[in-house]
PDB file of C-alpha atoms and ligand atoms in Angstrom:
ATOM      1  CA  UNK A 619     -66.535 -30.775 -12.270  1.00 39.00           C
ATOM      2  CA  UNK A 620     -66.132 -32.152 -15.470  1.00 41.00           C
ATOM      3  CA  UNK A 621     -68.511 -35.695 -16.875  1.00 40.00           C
ATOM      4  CA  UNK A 622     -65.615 -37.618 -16.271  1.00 39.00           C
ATOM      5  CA  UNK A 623     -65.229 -36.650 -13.267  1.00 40.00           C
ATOM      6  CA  UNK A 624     -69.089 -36.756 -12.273  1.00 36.00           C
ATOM      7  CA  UNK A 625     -68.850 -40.364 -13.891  1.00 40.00           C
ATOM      8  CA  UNK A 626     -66.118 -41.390 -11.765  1.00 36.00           C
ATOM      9  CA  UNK A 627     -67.847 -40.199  -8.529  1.00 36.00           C
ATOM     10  CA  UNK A 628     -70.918 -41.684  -9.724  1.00 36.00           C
ATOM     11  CA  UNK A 629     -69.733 -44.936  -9.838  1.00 39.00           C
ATOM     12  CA  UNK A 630     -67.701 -44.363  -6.505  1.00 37.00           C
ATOM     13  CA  UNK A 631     -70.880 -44.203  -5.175  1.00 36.00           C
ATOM     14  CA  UNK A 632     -72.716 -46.597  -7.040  1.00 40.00           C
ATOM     15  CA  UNK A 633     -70.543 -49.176  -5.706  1.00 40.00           C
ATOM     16  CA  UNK A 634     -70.875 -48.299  -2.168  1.00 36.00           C
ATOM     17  CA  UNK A 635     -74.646 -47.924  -1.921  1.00 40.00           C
ATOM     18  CA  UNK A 636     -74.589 -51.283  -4.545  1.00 45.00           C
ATOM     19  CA  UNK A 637     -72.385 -53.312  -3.165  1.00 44.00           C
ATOM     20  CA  UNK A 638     -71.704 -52.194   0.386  1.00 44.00           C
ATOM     21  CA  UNK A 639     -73.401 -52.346   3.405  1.00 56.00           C
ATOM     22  CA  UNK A 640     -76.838 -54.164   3.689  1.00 65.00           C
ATOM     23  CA  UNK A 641     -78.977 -52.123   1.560  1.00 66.00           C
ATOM     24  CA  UNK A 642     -81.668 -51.094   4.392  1.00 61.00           C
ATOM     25  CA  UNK A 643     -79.092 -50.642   7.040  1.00 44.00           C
ATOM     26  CA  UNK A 644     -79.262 -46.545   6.508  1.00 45.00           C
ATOM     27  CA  UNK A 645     -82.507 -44.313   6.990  1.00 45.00           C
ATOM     28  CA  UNK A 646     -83.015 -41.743   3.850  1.00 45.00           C
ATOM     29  CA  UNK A 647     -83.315 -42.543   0.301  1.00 43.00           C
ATOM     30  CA  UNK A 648     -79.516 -43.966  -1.333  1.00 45.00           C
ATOM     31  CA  UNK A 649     -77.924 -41.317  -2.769  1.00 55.00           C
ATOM     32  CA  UNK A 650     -76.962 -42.360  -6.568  1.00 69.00           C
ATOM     33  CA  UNK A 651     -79.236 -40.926  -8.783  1.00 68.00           C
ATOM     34  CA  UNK A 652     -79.205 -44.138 -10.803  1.00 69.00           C
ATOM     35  CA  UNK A 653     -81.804 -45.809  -7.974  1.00 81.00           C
ATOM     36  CA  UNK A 654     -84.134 -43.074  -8.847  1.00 85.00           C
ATOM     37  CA  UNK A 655     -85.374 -41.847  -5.171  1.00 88.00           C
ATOM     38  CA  UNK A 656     -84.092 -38.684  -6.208  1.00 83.00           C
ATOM     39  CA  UNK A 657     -86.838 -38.450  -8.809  1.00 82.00           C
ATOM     40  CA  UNK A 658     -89.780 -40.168  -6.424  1.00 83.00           C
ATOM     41  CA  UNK A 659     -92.231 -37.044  -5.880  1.00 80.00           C
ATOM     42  CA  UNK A 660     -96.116 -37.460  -4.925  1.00 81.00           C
ATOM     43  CA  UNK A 661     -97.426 -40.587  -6.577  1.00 79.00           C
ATOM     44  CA  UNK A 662     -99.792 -39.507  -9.310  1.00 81.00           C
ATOM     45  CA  UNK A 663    -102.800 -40.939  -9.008  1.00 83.00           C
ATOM     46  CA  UNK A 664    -104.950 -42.710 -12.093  1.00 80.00           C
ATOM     47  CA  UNK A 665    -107.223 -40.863 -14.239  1.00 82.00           C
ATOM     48  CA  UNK A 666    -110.818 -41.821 -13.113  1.00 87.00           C
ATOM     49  CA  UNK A 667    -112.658 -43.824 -16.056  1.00 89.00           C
ATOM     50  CA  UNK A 668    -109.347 -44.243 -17.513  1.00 89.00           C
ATOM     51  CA  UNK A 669    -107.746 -47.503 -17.638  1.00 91.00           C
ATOM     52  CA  UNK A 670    -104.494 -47.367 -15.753  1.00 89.00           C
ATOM     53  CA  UNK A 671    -101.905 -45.931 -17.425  1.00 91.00           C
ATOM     54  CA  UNK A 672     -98.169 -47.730 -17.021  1.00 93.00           C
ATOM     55  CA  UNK A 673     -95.906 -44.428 -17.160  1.00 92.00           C
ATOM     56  CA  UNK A 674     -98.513 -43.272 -13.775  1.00 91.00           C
ATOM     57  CA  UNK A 675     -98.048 -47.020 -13.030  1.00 92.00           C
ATOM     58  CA  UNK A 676     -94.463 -46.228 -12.493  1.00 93.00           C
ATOM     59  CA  UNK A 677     -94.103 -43.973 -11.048  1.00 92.00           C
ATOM     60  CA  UNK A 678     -96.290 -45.019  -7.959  1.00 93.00           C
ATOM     61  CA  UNK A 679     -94.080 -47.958  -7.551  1.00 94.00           C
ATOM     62  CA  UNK A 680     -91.192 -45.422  -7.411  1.00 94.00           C
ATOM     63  CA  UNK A 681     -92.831 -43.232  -4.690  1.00 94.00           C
ATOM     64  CA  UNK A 682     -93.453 -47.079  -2.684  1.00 95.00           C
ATOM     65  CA  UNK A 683     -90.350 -48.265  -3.429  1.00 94.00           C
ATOM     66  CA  UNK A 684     -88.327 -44.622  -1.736  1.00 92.00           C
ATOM     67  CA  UNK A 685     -91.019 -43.765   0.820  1.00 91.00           C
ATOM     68  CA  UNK A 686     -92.495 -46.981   2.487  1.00 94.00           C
ATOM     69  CA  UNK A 687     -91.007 -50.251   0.983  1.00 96.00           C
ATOM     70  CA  UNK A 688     -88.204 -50.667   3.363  1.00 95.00           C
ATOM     71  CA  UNK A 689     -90.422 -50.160   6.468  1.00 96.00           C
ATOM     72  CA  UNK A 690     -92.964 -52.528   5.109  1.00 98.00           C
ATOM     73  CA  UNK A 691     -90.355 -55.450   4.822  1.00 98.00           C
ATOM     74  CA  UNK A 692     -88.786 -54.311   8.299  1.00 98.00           C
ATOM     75  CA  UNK A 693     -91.986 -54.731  10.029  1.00 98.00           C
ATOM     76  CA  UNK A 694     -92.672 -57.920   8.183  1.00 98.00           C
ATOM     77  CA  UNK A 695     -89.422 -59.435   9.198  1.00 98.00           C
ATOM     78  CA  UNK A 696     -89.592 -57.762  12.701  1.00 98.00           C
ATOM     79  CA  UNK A 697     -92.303 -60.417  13.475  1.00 98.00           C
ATOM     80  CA  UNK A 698     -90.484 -63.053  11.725  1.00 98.00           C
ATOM     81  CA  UNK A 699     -87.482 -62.156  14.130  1.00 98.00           C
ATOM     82  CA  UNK A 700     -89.976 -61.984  17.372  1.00 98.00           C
ATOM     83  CA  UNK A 701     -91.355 -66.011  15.856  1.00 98.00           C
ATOM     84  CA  UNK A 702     -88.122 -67.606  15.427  1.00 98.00           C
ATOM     85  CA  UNK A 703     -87.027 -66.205  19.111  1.00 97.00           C
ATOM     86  CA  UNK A 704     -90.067 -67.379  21.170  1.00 97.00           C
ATOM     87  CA  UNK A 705     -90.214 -70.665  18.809  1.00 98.00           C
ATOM     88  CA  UNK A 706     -86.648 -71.967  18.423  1.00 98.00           C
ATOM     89  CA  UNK A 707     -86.104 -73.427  21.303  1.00 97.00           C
ATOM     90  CA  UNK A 708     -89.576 -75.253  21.911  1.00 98.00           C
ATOM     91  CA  UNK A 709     -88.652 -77.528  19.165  1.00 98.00           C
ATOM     92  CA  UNK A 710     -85.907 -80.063  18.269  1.00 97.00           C
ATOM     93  CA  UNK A 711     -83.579 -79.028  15.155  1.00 98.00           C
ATOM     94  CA  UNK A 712     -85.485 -75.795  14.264  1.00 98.00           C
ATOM     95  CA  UNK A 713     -84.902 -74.358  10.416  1.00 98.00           C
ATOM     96  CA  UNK A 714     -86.100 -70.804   8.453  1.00 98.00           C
ATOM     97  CA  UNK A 715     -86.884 -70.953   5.053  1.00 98.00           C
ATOM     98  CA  UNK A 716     -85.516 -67.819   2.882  1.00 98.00           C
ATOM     99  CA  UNK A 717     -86.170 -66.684  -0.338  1.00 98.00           C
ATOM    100  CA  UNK A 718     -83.413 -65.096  -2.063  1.00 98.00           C
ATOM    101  CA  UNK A 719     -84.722 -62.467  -4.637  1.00 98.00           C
ATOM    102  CA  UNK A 720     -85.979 -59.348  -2.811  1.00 98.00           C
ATOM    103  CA  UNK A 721     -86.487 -61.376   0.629  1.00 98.00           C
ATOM    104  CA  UNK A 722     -82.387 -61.700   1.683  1.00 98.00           C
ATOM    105  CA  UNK A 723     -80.885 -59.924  -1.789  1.00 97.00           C
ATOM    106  CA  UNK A 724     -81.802 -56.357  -3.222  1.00 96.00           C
ATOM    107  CA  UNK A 725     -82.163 -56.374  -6.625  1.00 96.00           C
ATOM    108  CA  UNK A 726     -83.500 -52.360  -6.826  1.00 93.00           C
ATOM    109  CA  UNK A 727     -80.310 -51.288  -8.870  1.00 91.00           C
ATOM    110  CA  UNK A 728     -80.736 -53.548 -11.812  1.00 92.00           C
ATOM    111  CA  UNK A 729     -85.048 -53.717 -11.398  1.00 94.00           C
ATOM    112  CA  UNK A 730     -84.719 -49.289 -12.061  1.00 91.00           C
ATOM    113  CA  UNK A 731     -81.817 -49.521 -14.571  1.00 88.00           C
ATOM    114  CA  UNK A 732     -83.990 -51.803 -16.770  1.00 90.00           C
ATOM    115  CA  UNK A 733     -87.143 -49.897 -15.882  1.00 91.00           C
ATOM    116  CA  UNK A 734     -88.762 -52.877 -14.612  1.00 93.00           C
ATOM    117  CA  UNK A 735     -88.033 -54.745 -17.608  1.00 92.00           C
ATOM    118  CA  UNK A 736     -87.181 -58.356 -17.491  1.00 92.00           C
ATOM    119  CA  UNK A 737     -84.239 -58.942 -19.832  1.00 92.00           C
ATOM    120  CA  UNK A 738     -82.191 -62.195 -18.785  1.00 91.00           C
ATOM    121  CA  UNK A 739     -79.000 -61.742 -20.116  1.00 91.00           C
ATOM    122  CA  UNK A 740     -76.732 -58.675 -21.728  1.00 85.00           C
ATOM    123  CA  UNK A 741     -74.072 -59.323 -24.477  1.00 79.00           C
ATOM    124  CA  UNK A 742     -70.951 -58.531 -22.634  1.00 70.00           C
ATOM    125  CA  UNK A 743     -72.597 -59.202 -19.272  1.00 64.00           C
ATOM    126  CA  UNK A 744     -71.648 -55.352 -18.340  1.00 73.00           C
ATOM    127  CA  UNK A 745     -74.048 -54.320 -15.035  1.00 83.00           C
ATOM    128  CA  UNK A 746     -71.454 -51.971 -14.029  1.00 78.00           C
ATOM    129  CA  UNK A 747     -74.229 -48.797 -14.213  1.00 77.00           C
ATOM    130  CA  UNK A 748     -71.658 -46.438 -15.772  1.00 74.00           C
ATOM    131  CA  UNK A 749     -74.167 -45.137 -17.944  1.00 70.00           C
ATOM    132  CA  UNK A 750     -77.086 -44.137 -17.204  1.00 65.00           C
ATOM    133  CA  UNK A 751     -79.839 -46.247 -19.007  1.00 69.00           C
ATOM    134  CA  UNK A 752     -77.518 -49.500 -19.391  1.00 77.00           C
ATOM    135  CA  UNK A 753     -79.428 -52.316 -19.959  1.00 85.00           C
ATOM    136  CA  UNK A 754     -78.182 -55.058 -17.294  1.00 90.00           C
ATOM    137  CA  UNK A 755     -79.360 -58.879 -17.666  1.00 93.00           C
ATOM    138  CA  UNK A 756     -80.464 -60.525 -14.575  1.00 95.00           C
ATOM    139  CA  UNK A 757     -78.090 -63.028 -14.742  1.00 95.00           C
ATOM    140  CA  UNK A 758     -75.416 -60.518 -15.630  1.00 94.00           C
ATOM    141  CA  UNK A 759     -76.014 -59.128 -12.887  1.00 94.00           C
ATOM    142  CA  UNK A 760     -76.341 -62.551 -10.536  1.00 96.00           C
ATOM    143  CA  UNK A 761     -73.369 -63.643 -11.674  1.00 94.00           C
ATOM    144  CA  UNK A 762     -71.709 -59.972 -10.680  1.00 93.00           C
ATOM    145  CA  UNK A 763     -72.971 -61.038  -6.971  1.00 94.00           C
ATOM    146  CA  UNK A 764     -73.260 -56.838  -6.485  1.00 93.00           C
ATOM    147  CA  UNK A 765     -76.578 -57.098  -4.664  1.00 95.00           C
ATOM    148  CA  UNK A 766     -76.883 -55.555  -1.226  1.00 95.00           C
ATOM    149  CA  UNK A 767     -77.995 -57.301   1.962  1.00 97.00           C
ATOM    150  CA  UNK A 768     -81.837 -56.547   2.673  1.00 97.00           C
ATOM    151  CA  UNK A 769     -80.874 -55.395   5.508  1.00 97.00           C
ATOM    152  CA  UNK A 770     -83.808 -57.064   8.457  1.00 98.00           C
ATOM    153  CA  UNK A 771     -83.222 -60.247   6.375  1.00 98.00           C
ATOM    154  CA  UNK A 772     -79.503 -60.149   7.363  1.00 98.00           C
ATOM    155  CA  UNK A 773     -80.858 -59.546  10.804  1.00 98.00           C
ATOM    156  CA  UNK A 774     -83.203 -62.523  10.959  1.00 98.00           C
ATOM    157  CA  UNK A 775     -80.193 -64.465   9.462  1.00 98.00           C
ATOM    158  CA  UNK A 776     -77.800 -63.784  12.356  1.00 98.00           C
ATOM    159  CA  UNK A 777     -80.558 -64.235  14.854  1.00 98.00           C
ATOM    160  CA  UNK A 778     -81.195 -67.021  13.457  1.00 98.00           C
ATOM    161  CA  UNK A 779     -77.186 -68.416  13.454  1.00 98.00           C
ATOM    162  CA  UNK A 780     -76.466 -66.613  16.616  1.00 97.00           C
ATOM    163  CA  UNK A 781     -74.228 -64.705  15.311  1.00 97.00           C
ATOM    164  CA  UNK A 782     -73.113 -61.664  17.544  1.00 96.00           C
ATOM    165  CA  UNK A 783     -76.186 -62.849  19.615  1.00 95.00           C
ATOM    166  CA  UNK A 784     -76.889 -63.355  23.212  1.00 95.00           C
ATOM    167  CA  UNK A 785     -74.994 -66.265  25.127  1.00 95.00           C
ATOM    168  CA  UNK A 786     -78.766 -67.805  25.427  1.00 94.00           C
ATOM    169  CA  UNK A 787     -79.260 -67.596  21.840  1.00 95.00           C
ATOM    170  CA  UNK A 788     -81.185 -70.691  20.239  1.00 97.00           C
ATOM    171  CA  UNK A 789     -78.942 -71.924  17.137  1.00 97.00           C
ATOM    172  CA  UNK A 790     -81.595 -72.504  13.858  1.00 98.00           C
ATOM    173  CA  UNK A 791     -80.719 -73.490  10.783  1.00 98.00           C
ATOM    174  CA  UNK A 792     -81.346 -71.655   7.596  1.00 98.00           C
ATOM    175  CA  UNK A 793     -81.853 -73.009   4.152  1.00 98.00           C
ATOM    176  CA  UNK A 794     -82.002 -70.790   1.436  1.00 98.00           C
ATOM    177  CA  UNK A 795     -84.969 -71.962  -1.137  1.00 98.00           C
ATOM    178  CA  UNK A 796     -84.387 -69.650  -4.366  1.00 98.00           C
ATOM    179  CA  UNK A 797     -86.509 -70.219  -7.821  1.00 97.00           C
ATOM    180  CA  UNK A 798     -82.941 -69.178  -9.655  1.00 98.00           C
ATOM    181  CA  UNK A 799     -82.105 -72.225 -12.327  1.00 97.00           C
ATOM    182  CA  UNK A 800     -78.988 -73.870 -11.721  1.00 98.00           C
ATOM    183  CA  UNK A 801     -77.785 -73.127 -14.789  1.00 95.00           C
ATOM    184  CA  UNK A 802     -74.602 -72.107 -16.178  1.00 95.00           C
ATOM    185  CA  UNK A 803     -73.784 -68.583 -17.723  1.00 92.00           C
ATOM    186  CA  UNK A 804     -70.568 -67.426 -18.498  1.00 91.00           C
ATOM    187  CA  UNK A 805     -69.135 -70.595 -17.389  1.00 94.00           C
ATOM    188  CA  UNK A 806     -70.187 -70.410 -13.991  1.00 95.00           C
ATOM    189  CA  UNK A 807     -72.709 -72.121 -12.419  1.00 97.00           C
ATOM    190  CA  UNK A 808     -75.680 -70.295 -10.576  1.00 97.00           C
ATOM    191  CA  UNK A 809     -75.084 -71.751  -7.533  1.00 98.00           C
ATOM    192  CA  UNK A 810     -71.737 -70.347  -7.246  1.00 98.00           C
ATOM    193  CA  UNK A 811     -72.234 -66.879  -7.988  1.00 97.00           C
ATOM    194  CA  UNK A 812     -74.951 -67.348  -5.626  1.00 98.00           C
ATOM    195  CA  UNK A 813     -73.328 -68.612  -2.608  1.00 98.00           C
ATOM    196  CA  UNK A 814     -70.782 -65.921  -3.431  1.00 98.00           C
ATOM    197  CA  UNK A 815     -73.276 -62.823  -3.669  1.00 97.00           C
ATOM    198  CA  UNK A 816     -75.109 -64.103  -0.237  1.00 98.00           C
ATOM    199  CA  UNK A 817     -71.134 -64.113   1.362  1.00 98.00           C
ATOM    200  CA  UNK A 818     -70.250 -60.957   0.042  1.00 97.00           C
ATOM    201  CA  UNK A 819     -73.390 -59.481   1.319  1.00 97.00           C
ATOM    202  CA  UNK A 820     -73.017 -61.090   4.905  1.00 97.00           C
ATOM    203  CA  UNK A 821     -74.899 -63.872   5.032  1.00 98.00           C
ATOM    204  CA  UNK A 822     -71.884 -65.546   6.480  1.00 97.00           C
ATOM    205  CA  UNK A 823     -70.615 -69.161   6.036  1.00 95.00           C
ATOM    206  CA  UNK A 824     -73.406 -71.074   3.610  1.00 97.00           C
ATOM    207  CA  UNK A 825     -72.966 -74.413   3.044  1.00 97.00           C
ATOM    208  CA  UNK A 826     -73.796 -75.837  -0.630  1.00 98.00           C
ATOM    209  CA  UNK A 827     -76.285 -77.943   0.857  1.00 97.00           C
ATOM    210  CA  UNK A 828     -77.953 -75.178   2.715  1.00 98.00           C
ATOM    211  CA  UNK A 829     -78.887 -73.913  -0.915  1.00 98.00           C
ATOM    212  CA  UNK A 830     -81.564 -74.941  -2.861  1.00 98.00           C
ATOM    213  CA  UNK A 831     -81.787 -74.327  -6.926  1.00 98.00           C
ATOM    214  CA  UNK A 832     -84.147 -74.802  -9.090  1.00 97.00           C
ATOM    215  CA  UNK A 833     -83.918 -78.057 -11.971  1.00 96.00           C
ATOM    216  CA  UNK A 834     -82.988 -75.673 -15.007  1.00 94.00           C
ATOM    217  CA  UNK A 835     -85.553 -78.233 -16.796  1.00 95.00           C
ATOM    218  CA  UNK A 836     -88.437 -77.792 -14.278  1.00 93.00           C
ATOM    219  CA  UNK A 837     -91.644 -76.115 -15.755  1.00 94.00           C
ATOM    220  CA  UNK A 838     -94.586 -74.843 -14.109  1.00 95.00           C
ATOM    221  CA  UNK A 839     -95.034 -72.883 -10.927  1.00 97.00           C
ATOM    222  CA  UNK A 840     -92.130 -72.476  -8.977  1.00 97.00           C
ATOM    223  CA  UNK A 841     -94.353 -73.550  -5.743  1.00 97.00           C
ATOM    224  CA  UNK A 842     -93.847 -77.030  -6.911  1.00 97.00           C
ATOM    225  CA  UNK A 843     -89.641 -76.954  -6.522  1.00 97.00           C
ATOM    226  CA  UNK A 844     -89.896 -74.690  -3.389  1.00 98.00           C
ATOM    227  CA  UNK A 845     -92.633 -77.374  -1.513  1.00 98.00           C
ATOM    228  CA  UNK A 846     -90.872 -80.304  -2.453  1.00 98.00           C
ATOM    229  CA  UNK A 847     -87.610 -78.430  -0.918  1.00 98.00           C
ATOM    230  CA  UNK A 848     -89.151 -77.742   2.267  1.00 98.00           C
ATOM    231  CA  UNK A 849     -90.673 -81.299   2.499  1.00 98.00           C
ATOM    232  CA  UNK A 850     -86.720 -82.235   1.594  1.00 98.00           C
ATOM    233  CA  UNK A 851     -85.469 -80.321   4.768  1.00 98.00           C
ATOM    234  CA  UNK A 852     -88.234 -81.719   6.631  1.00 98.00           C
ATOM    235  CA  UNK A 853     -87.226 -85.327   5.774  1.00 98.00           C
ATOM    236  CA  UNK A 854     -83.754 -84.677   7.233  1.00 98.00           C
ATOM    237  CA  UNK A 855     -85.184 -84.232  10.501  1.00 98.00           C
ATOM    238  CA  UNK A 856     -85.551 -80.172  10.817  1.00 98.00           C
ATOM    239  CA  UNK A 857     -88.732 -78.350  11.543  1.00 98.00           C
ATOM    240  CA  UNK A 858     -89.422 -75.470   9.770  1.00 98.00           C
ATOM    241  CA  UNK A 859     -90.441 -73.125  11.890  1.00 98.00           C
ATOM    242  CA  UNK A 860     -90.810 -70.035   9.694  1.00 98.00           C
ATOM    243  CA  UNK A 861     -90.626 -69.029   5.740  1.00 98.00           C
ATOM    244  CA  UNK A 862     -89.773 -66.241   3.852  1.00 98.00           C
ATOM    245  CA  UNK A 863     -90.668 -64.903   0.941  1.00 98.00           C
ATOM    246  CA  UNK A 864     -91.888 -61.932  -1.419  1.00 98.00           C
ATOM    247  CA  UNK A 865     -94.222 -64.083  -3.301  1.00 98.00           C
ATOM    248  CA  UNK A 866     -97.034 -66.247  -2.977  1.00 98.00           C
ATOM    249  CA  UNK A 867     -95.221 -68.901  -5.157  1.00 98.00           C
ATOM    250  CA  UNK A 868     -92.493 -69.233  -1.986  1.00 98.00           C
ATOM    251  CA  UNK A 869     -94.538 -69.399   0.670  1.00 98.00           C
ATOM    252  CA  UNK A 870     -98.036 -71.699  -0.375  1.00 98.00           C
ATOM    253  CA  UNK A 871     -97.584 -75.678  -0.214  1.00 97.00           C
ATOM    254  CA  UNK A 872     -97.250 -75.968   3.857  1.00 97.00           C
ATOM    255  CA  UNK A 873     -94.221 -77.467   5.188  1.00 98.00           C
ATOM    256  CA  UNK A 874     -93.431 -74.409   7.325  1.00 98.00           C
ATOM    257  CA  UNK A 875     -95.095 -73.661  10.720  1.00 98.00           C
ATOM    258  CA  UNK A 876     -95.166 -69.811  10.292  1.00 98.00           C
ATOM    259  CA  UNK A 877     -95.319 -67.843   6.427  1.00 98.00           C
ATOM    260  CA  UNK A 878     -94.004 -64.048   6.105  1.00 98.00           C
ATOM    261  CA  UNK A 879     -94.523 -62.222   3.458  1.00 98.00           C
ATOM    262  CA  UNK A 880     -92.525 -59.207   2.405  1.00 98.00           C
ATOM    263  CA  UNK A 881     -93.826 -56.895  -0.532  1.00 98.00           C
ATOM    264  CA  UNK A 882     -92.734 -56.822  -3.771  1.00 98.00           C
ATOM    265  CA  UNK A 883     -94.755 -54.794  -6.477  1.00 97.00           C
ATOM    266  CA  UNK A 884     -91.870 -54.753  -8.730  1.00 96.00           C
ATOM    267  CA  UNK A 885     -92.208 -58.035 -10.793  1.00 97.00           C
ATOM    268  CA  UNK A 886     -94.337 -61.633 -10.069  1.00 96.00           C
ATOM    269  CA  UNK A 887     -93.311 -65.096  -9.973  1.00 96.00           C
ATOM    270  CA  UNK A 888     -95.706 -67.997 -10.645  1.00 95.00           C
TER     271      UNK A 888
HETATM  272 MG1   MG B1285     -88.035 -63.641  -4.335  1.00 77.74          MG
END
């Protein structure tokens, strides 16, 4: 087979595992080499006496990320589905709290291209991962709304909307509570390409005010804008019954009944 060939199936496959179905909804490591499970061996351990070294460093987080992250967030979100069912319909206008970032979308394509780096925009705004090594900007790749469905997420979500659910199902509403800015970039507004990644991933039929943003101008931990969102669903009359996230930042601040926490060792958020 010839590169361009290779390239071609590459990125075949790149979008499917990318942009397809929700990204935990297979068993077995993706298959594009460019999500690096293909190169997650034994995790090496650190050198005793020696400070921690980062290229060890990542490699660990590769072996977590292809052998035991997706189980850890399916049994975290297994008990957030087994909550919201026994809870839902003990109280009057029940409501789940989600993080977006690595609690409903999968960011794992752009986090390994950028080997863990944070870079927040790329000139051209090109996240298409023809090349190997490509840098890709977060928002670049935001606004390209090619981020999978984690896949329990999407299964809390519909559980949680009764959607293709039980006739006895318990309707809850669900507010997304994201730390993304709404900001504009490329002249689109977050909130768009937002709404539009959640859609394409499954999360079906979001309304605007089902979404919250963060004030572009807001400083300080993002705790601050994600309590004062949950007291601001709270005020409309819902109870929040559960919350979601993969950080501390989402979850501290009260104005939830239950708190789940999914792992993420891949980056931290104040
Ligand atoms: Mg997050």
């Amino acid at each position: 087979m010839t590169n361009i060939a290779l390239r071609c199936l590459c990125a075949l496959v790149a979008t499917i595992v990318v942009a397809g179905s929700p990204a935990f909804a297979q068993t077995g490591t993706p298959v594009d080499p460019r999500l690096g499970c293909d190169k997650a061996g034994t995790a090496p351990a650190a050198d005793a006496g020696e400070p921690d070294n980062i290229d060890l460093f990542k490699k660990r987080l590769l072996t977590y990320r292809c052998a035991a992250y997706e189980n850890d967030i399916a049994a975290v979100l297994g008990n957030a589905r087994k909550w919201v069912t026994a809870r839902a319909p003990e109280v009057q206008r029940p409501a789940v709290v989600l993080d977006i970032d690595e609690t409903s979308l999968f960011n794992w394509p752009r986090i390994y291209q950028d080997d863990y780096a944070y870079i927040p925009s790329t000139p051209g705004g090109r996240c298409d991962f023809t090349e190997v090594g490509d840098p890709c900007g977060d928002l670049d790749w935001q606004q390209s709304a090619r981020a999978a469905a984690i896949g329990p997420t999407l299964e809390l979500y519909k559980l949680a909307r009764c959607i293709d659910q039980a006739a006895t199902c318990t309707k809850v509403e669900v507010f997304f509570v994201t730390g993304r800015r709404e900001q504009e970039h490329n002249k689109e507004m977050a909130s768009v390409w937002t709404l539009r990644n959640l859609q394409l991933a499954g999360f079906d039929g979001i309304a605007r005010d089902h979404l919250y943003m963060r004030d572009p101008a807001s400083t300080g931990s993002v705790s601050i804008h994600k309590t004062a969102a949950r007291a601001d669903i709270e005020s409309k009359g819902f109870a929040v019954i559960a919350n979601v996230g993969d950080q501390k930042s989402d979850l501290v601040g009260g104005h939830a009944e239950m708190t789940f926490k999914v792992p993420n060792p891949f980056y931290f958020i104040e």
